[in-house]
Amino acid sequence: LIPRVTVRDHARGSSDPKLIWIEYGDFECPFCAKLNPVLKEALIAYPSDIQIIYRHLPISNIHPGAYKKALASECAGSVGGEGAFWEYHDILYERADSGNPVSVDSLDKLAEEIGLSVSEFTNCLDSQATSGKVDTDLRAASAAGMEGTPTSVLIDRAGTATVLPGVFTFKQIEEIIIPY
């Protein structure tokens, strides 16, 4: 039920990993914000073993700005490339975790802060040009029965998928990665 990883996915880490870690996340989810630095630490510790994929699962009935932030992250990627997507993604989570989240009214200011063309970013966001990507991720998560965030899907080289909900410590992630 989990869609295969494709070039449309946002990926960082190894291009030939032992383990693909897909995170279904919500930019207003405090637990997702806690998981982000741990996954980044895992990428540093195991650069050839893991690839992180990010997919959207904004839970709008709990987090009213999550869908727009998902669109904004996609617009950052659309305007500035894959690196801009990840920079925008990381700042959204870092600021949320610090207790000073980015408001939906200042998404353009964040785009400017990371060096994107504000007019291109705003046009993208206003037109909802990236809604197709976000909606595809949402439909896939729903079809797989995912209801909460973060939900991680681990895929090994044999293609076996394991769904793990919740936040993990670095030690827990190491215990997951090492057997692969």
CSV table of N, CA, C and O in Angstrom, one decimal, residues 11-104:
chain,number,residue,atom,x,y,z
A,11,ALA,N,14.2,13.5,-1.2
A,11,ALA,CA,15.1,12.6,-0.6
A,11,ALA,C,16.5,13.2,-0.3
A,11,ALA,O,16.9,14.1,-1.0
A,12,ARG,N,17.0,12.8,0.8
A,12,ARG,CA,18.4,13.1,1.2
A,12,ARG,C,19.1,11.9,1.8
A,12,ARG,O,18.4,11.1,2.4
A,13,GLY,N,20.4,11.9,1.7
A,13,GLY,CA,21.1,10.8,2.2
A,13,GLY,C,21.6,9.9,1.0
A,13,GLY,O,21.8,10.4,-0.1
A,14,SER,N,21.9,8.7,1.3
A,14,SER,CA,22.5,7.8,0.3
A,14,SER,C,21.6,7.5,-0.9
A,14,SER,O,20.4,7.4,-0.8
A,15,SER,N,22.2,7.5,-2.1
A,15,SER,CA,21.5,7.1,-3.3
A,15,SER,C,21.4,5.6,-3.4
A,15,SER,O,20.6,5.1,-4.3
A,16,ASP,N,22.1,4.9,-2.6
A,16,ASP,CA,22.0,3.4,-2.6
A,16,ASP,C,22.0,2.9,-1.2
A,16,ASP,O,22.9,2.3,-0.7
A,17,PRO,N,20.9,3.2,-0.5
A,17,PRO,CA,20.9,2.9,0.9
A,17,PRO,C,20.5,1.5,1.3
A,17,PRO,O,19.9,0.8,0.5
A,18,LYS,N,20.9,1.1,2.5
A,18,LYS,CA,20.5,-0.2,3.0
A,18,LYS,C,19.0,-0.1,3.5
A,18,LYS,O,18.3,-1.1,3.5
A,19,LEU,N,18.7,1.1,3.9
A,19,LEU,CA,17.4,1.4,4.5
A,19,LEU,C,16.8,2.7,4.0
A,19,LEU,O,17.5,3.7,4.1
A,20,ILE,N,15.6,2.7,3.5
A,20,ILE,CA,14.9,3.9,3.1
A,20,ILE,C,13.9,4.2,4.3
A,20,ILE,O,13.2,3.4,4.7
A,21,TRP,N,14.0,5.5,4.8
A,21,TRP,CA,13.2,5.9,5.9
A,21,TRP,C,12.3,7.0,5.4
A,21,TRP,O,12.7,8.1,5.1
A,22,ILE,N,11.0,6.6,5.2
A,22,ILE,CA,10.0,7.6,4.7
A,22,ILE,C,9.3,8.2,5.9
A,22,ILE,O,8.7,7.4,6.7
A,23,GLU,N,9.3,9.5,6.0
A,23,GLU,CA,8.6,10.1,7.1
A,23,GLU,C,7.3,10.8,6.5
A,23,GLU,O,7.5,11.6,5.6
A,24,TYR,N,6.2,10.4,7.0
A,24,TYR,CA,5.0,11.2,6.7
A,24,TYR,C,4.8,12.2,7.8
A,24,TYR,O,4.6,11.8,9.0
A,25,GLY,N,4.9,13.5,7.5
A,25,GLY,CA,4.9,14.5,8.5
A,25,GLY,C,4.0,15.7,8.3
A,25,GLY,O,3.4,15.8,7.2
A,26,ASP,N,3.9,16.5,9.3
A,26,ASP,CA,3.0,17.6,9.4
A,26,ASP,C,3.8,18.7,10.0
A,26,ASP,O,4.4,18.6,11.1
A,27,PHE,N,4.0,19.9,9.3
A,27,PHE,CA,4.8,20.9,9.8
A,27,PHE,C,4.4,21.6,11.0
A,27,PHE,O,5.1,22.5,11.6
A,28,GLU,N,3.2,21.3,11.5
A,28,GLU,CA,2.7,21.9,12.8
A,28,GLU,C,2.7,20.8,13.9
A,28,GLU,O,2.2,21.1,15.0
A,29,CYS,N,3.2,19.6,13.6
A,29,CYS,CA,3.2,18.5,14.6
A,29,CYS,C,4.4,18.7,15.5
A,29,CYS,O,5.5,18.6,15.0
A,30,PRO,N,4.2,18.8,16.8
A,30,PRO,CA,5.4,19.0,17.6
A,30,PRO,C,6.3,17.7,17.7
A,30,PRO,O,7.5,17.8,17.9
A,31,PHE,N,5.7,16.5,17.5
A,31,PHE,CA,6.4,15.3,17.5
A,31,PHE,C,7.3,15.2,16.2
A,31,PHE,O,8.4,14.7,16.3
A,32,CYS,N,6.8,15.7,15.1
A,32,CYS,CA,7.5,15.7,13.9
A,32,CYS,C,8.8,16.6,14.0
A,32,CYS,O,9.9,16.3,13.6
A,33,ALA,N,8.5,17.7,14.7
A,33,ALA,CA,9.6,18.7,14.9
A,33,ALA,C,10.7,18.1,15.8
A,33,ALA,O,11.9,18.4,15.6
A,34,LYS,N,10.3,17.2,16.7
A,34,LYS,CA,11.3,16.5,17.6
A,34,LYS,C,12.0,15.4,16.8
A,34,LYS,O,13.2,15.1,17.1
A,35,LEU,N,11.4,14.8,15.8
A,35,LEU,CA,12.0,13.7,15.0
A,35,LEU,C,13.0,14.3,14.0
A,35,LEU,O,14.0,13.6,13.7
A,36,ASN,N,12.8,15.5,13.5
A,36,ASN,CA,13.6,16.0,12.4
A,36,ASN,C,15.1,16.0,12.8
A,36,ASN,O,15.9,15.5,12.0
A,37,PRO,N,15.5,16.6,13.9
A,37,PRO,CA,17.0,16.6,14.2
A,37,PRO,C,17.5,15.2,14.4
A,37,PRO,O,18.7,15.0,14.1
A,38,VAL,N,16.7,14.3,14.9
A,38,VAL,CA,17.2,12.9,15.1
A,38,VAL,C,17.5,12.2,13.8
A,38,VAL,O,18.5,11.6,13.6
A,39,LEU,N,16.6,12.5,12.8
A,39,LEU,CA,16.8,11.9,11.5
A,39,LEU,C,18.0,12.5,10.8
A,39,LEU,O,18.8,11.8,10.1
A,40,LYS,N,18.2,13.8,11.0
A,40,LYS,CA,19.4,14.5,10.5
A,40,LYS,C,20.7,13.9,11.1
A,40,LYS,O,21.7,13.7,10.4
A,41,GLU,N,20.6,13.6,12.4
A,41,GLU,CA,21.8,13.0,13.1
A,41,GLU,C,22.1,11.6,12.5
A,41,GLU,O,23.2,11.3,12.3
A,42,ALA,N,21.0,10.9,12.2
A,42,ALA,CA,21.2,9.6,11.6
A,42,ALA,C,21.9,9.6,10.3
A,42,ALA,O,22.7,8.8,9.9
A,43,LEU,N,21.5,10.7,9.5
A,43,LEU,CA,22.1,10.9,8.2
A,43,LEU,C,23.6,11.1,8.3
A,43,LEU,O,24.4,10.7,7.5
A,44,ILE,N,24.0,11.9,9.3
A,44,ILE,CA,25.4,12.2,9.5
A,44,ILE,C,26.2,10.9,10.0
A,44,ILE,O,27.3,10.6,9.5
A,45,ALA,N,25.5,10.2,10.9
A,45,ALA,CA,26.2,9.0,11.5
A,45,ALA,C,26.3,7.8,10.5
A,45,ALA,O,27.2,7.0,10.5
A,46,TYR,N,25.3,7.7,9.6
A,46,TYR,CA,25.2,6.6,8.7
A,46,TYR,C,24.9,7.1,7.3
A,46,TYR,O,24.0,6.7,6.6
A,47,PRO,N,25.9,7.9,6.7
A,47,PRO,CA,25.6,8.5,5.4
A,47,PRO,C,25.5,7.5,4.2
A,47,PRO,O,24.8,7.9,3.3
A,48,SER,N,26.1,6.4,4.3
A,48,SER,CA,25.9,5.4,3.2
A,48,SER,C,24.8,4.4,3.4
A,48,SER,O,24.6,3.6,2.5
A,49,ASP,N,24.2,4.4,4.6
A,49,ASP,CA,23.3,3.4,4.9
A,49,ASP,C,21.8,3.8,4.8
A,49,ASP,O,20.9,2.9,4.8
A,50,ILE,N,21.5,5.1,4.9
A,50,ILE,CA,20.1,5.5,5.0
A,50,ILE,C,19.8,6.6,4.0
A,50,ILE,O,20.7,7.4,3.7
A,51,GLN,N,18.6,6.6,3.6
A,51,GLN,CA,18.0,7.7,2.8
A,51,GLN,C,16.8,8.1,3.5
A,51,GLN,O,15.9,7.2,3.8
A,52,ILE,N,16.6,9.4,3.6
A,52,ILE,CA,15.4,9.9,4.2
A,52,ILE,C,14.5,10.5,3.1
A,52,ILE,O,15.0,11.3,2.3
A,53,ILE,N,13.3,10.1,3.1
A,53,ILE,CA,12.2,10.6,2.2
A,53,ILE,C,11.2,11.3,3.0
A,53,ILE,O,10.8,10.8,4.1
A,54,TYR,N,10.8,12.5,2.6
A,54,TYR,CA,9.7,13.2,3.3
A,54,TYR,C,8.5,13.3,2.4
A,54,TYR,O,8.5,13.6,1.3
A,55,ARG,N,7.4,12.9,3.1
A,55,ARG,CA,6.1,13.0,2.4
A,55,ARG,C,5.1,13.7,3.4
A,55,ARG,O,5.2,13.6,4.6
A,56,HIS,N,4.1,14.4,2.8
A,56,HIS,CA,3.2,15.3,3.6
A,56,HIS,C,2.0,14.5,4.1
A,56,HIS,O,1.4,13.7,3.4
A,57,LEU,N,1.7,14.8,5.4
A,57,LEU,CA,0.5,14.3,6.0
A,57,LEU,C,0.0,15.4,6.9
A,57,LEU,O,0.0,15.2,8.2
A,58,PRO,N,-0.4,16.6,6.4
A,58,PRO,CA,-0.9,17.6,7.2
A,58,PRO,C,-2.3,17.2,7.8
A,58,PRO,O,-3.2,16.8,7.1
A,59,ILE,N,-2.4,17.3,9.1
A,59,ILE,CA,-3.6,17.0,9.8
A,59,ILE,C,-4.3,18.3,10.1
A,59,ILE,O,-4.2,18.8,11.2
A,60,SER,N,-5.1,18.7,9.1
A,60,SER,CA,-5.6,20.1,9.1
A,60,SER,C,-6.7,20.3,10.2
A,60,SER,O,-6.9,21.4,10.7
A,61,ASN,N,-7.4,19.2,10.6
A,61,ASN,CA,-8.4,19.4,11.7
A,61,ASN,C,-7.7,19.7,13.0
A,61,ASN,O,-8.3,20.3,13.9
A,62,ILE,N,-6.5,19.3,13.2
A,62,ILE,CA,-5.7,19.6,14.4
A,62,ILE,C,-4.8,20.8,14.3
A,62,ILE,O,-4.6,21.6,15.1
A,63,HIS,N,-4.1,20.8,13.1
A,63,HIS,CA,-3.1,21.9,12.8
A,63,HIS,C,-3.6,22.7,11.6
A,63,HIS,O,-3.3,22.3,10.4
A,64,PRO,N,-4.3,23.8,11.8
A,64,PRO,CA,-5.0,24.5,10.7
A,64,PRO,C,-4.0,25.1,9.7
A,64,PRO,O,-4.4,25.2,8.5
A,65,GLY,N,-2.8,25.3,10.0
A,65,GLY,CA,-1.8,25.9,9.0
A,65,GLY,C,-1.0,24.9,8.3
A,65,GLY,O,-0.2,25.2,7.5
A,66,ALA,N,-1.1,23.6,8.7
A,66,ALA,CA,-0.2,22.6,8.2
A,66,ALA,C,-0.3,22.4,6.7
A,66,ALA,O,0.7,22.2,6.0
A,67,TYR,N,-1.5,22.4,6.1
A,67,TYR,CA,-1.6,22.2,4.7
A,67,TYR,C,-0.9,23.4,3.9
A,67,TYR,O,-0.2,23.1,3.0
A,68,LYS,N,-1.1,24.6,4.4
A,68,LYS,CA,-0.5,25.7,3.7
A,68,LYS,C,1.0,25.7,3.8
A,68,LYS,O,1.8,26.0,2.9
A,69,LYS,N,1.5,25.2,5.0
A,69,LYS,CA,2.9,25.1,5.1
A,69,LYS,C,3.5,24.0,4.2
A,69,LYS,O,4.6,24.1,3.7
A,70,ALA,N,2.7,22.9,4.0
A,70,ALA,CA,3.1,21.9,3.1
A,70,ALA,C,3.2,22.4,1.7
A,70,ALA,O,4.2,22.2,1.0
A,71,LEU,N,2.2,23.2,1.3
A,71,LEU,CA,2.2,23.8,0.0
A,71,LEU,C,3.5,24.7,-0.1
A,71,LEU,O,4.2,24.8,-1.2
A,72,ALA,N,3.7,25.5,0.9
A,72,ALA,CA,4.9,26.4,0.9
A,72,ALA,C,6.2,25.7,0.8
A,72,ALA,O,7.1,26.2,0.0
A,73,SER,N,6.3,24.6,1.5
A,73,SER,CA,7.6,23.8,1.3
A,73,SER,C,7.8,23.3,-0.1
A,73,SER,O,8.9,23.4,-0.6
A,74,GLU,N,6.7,22.9,-0.7
A,74,GLU,CA,6.7,22.5,-2.1
A,74,GLU,C,7.1,23.7,-3.0
A,74,GLU,O,7.8,23.5,-4.0
A,75,CYS,N,6.5,24.8,-2.7
A,75,CYS,CA,6.8,26.0,-3.5
A,75,CYS,C,8.3,26.4,-3.4
A,75,CYS,O,8.9,26.8,-4.4
A,76,ALA,N,8.8,26.2,-2.2
A,76,ALA,CA,10.3,26.5,-2.0
A,76,ALA,C,11.1,25.6,-2.9
A,76,ALA,O,12.0,26.0,-3.6
A,77,GLY,N,10.7,24.3,-3.0
A,77,GLY,CA,11.4,23.4,-3.8
A,77,GLY,C,11.2,23.7,-5.3
A,77,GLY,O,12.1,23.6,-6.1
A,78,SER,N,9.9,24.1,-5.6
A,78,SER,CA,9.6,24.5,-7.0
A,78,SER,C,10.4,25.7,-7.5
A,78,SER,O,10.9,25.7,-8.6
A,79,VAL,N,10.6,26.7,-6.6
A,79,VAL,CA,11.3,27.9,-7.0
A,79,VAL,C,12.8,27.7,-6.9
A,79,VAL,O,13.5,28.2,-7.7
A,80,GLY,N,13.2,27.0,-5.8
A,80,GLY,CA,14.7,27.0,-5.6
A,80,GLY,C,15.4,25.7,-5.7
A,80,GLY,O,16.6,25.6,-5.4
A,81,GLY,N,14.6,24.6,-6.0
A,81,GLY,CA,15.2,23.3,-6.2
A,81,GLY,C,15.2,22.5,-4.9
A,81,GLY,O,14.7,22.9,-3.8
A,82,GLU,N,15.7,21.3,-5.0
A,82,GLU,CA,15.6,20.3,-3.8
A,82,GLU,C,16.2,20.8,-2.6
A,82,GLU,O,15.7,20.6,-1.5
A,83,GLY,N,17.4,21.5,-2.7
A,83,GLY,CA,18.1,22.1,-1.6
A,83,GLY,C,17.2,23.1,-0.8
A,83,GLY,O,17.2,23.1,0.4
A,84,ALA,N,16.5,23.9,-1.6
A,84,ALA,CA,15.6,24.9,-1.0
A,84,ALA,C,14.4,24.2,-0.3
A,84,ALA,O,14.0,24.7,0.8
A,85,PHE,N,13.9,23.1,-0.8
A,85,PHE,CA,12.8,22.4,-0.1
A,85,PHE,C,13.3,22.0,1.2
A,85,PHE,O,12.7,22.2,2.3
A,86,TRP,N,14.5,21.3,1.3
A,86,TRP,CA,15.0,20.8,2.6
A,86,TRP,C,15.4,22.0,3.5
A,86,TRP,O,15.1,21.8,4.7
A,87,GLU,N,15.9,23.1,3.0
A,87,GLU,CA,16.2,24.2,3.9
A,87,GLU,C,14.9,24.8,4.5
A,87,GLU,O,14.8,25.0,5.7
A,88,TYR,N,13.9,24.9,3.7
A,88,TYR,CA,12.6,25.4,4.2
A,88,TYR,C,12.0,24.4,5.2
A,88,TYR,O,11.5,24.8,6.2
A,89,HIS,N,12.0,23.2,4.8
A,89,HIS,CA,11.5,22.1,5.7
A,89,HIS,C,12.2,22.1,7.1
A,89,HIS,O,11.5,22.1,8.1
A,90,ASP,N,13.5,22.2,7.1
A,90,ASP,CA,14.3,22.2,8.3
A,90,ASP,C,13.9,23.4,9.2
A,90,ASP,O,13.8,23.3,10.4
A,91,ILE,N,13.9,24.6,8.6
A,91,ILE,CA,13.6,25.8,9.3
A,91,ILE,C,12.2,25.8,9.9
A,91,ILE,O,11.9,26.2,11.0
A,92,LEU,N,11.2,25.3,9.1
A,92,LEU,CA,9.8,25.1,9.7
A,92,LEU,C,9.8,24.3,10.9
A,92,LEU,O,9.2,24.7,11.9
A,93,TYR,N,10.6,23.2,10.9
A,93,TYR,CA,10.6,22.3,12.1
A,93,TYR,C,11.5,22.9,13.2
A,93,TYR,O,11.1,22.8,14.4
A,94,GLU,N,12.6,23.5,12.9
A,94,GLU,CA,13.5,24.0,13.9
A,94,GLU,C,12.7,25.1,14.7
A,94,GLU,O,12.8,25.2,15.9
A,95,ARG,N,12.1,26.0,14.0
A,95,ARG,CA,11.4,27.1,14.7
A,95,ARG,C,10.2,26.6,15.4
A,95,ARG,O,9.9,27.1,16.5
A,96,ALA,N,9.5,25.6,14.9
A,96,ALA,CA,8.4,25.0,15.7
A,96,ALA,C,8.9,24.4,17.0
A,96,ALA,O,8.3,24.6,18.0
A,97,ASP,N,10.0,23.7,16.9
A,97,ASP,CA,10.5,23.0,18.1
A,97,ASP,C,11.1,24.0,19.1
A,97,ASP,O,11.1,23.8,20.3
A,98,SER,N,11.5,25.2,18.6
A,98,SER,CA,12.0,26.2,19.5
A,98,SER,C,10.9,27.0,20.2
A,98,SER,O,11.2,27.8,21.1
A,99,GLY,N,9.7,26.7,19.8
A,99,GLY,CA,8.5,27.4,20.4
A,99,GLY,C,8.2,28.7,19.7
A,99,GLY,O,7.3,29.5,20.2
A,100,ASN,N,8.8,29.0,18.6
A,100,ASN,CA,8.6,30.2,17.9
A,100,ASN,C,8.2,29.8,16.4
A,100,ASN,O,9.0,30.1,15.5
A,101,PRO,N,7.1,29.1,16.2
A,101,PRO,CA,6.8,28.6,14.9
A,101,PRO,C,6.6,29.7,13.8
A,101,PRO,O,6.2,30.8,14.2
A,102,VAL,N,6.8,29.3,12.6
A,102,VAL,CA,6.6,30.2,11.5
A,102,VAL,C,5.1,30.3,11.3
A,102,VAL,O,4.4,29.3,11.2
A,103,SER,N,4.5,31.5,11.2
A,103,SER,CA,3.1,31.6,11.0
A,103,SER,C,2.8,31.5,9.5
A,103,SER,O,3.6,31.8,8.7
A,104,VAL,N,1.5,31.2,9.2
A,104,VAL,CA,1.1,31.1,7.8
A,104,VAL,C,1.2,32.4,7.1
A,104,VAL,O,1.4,32.5,5.9
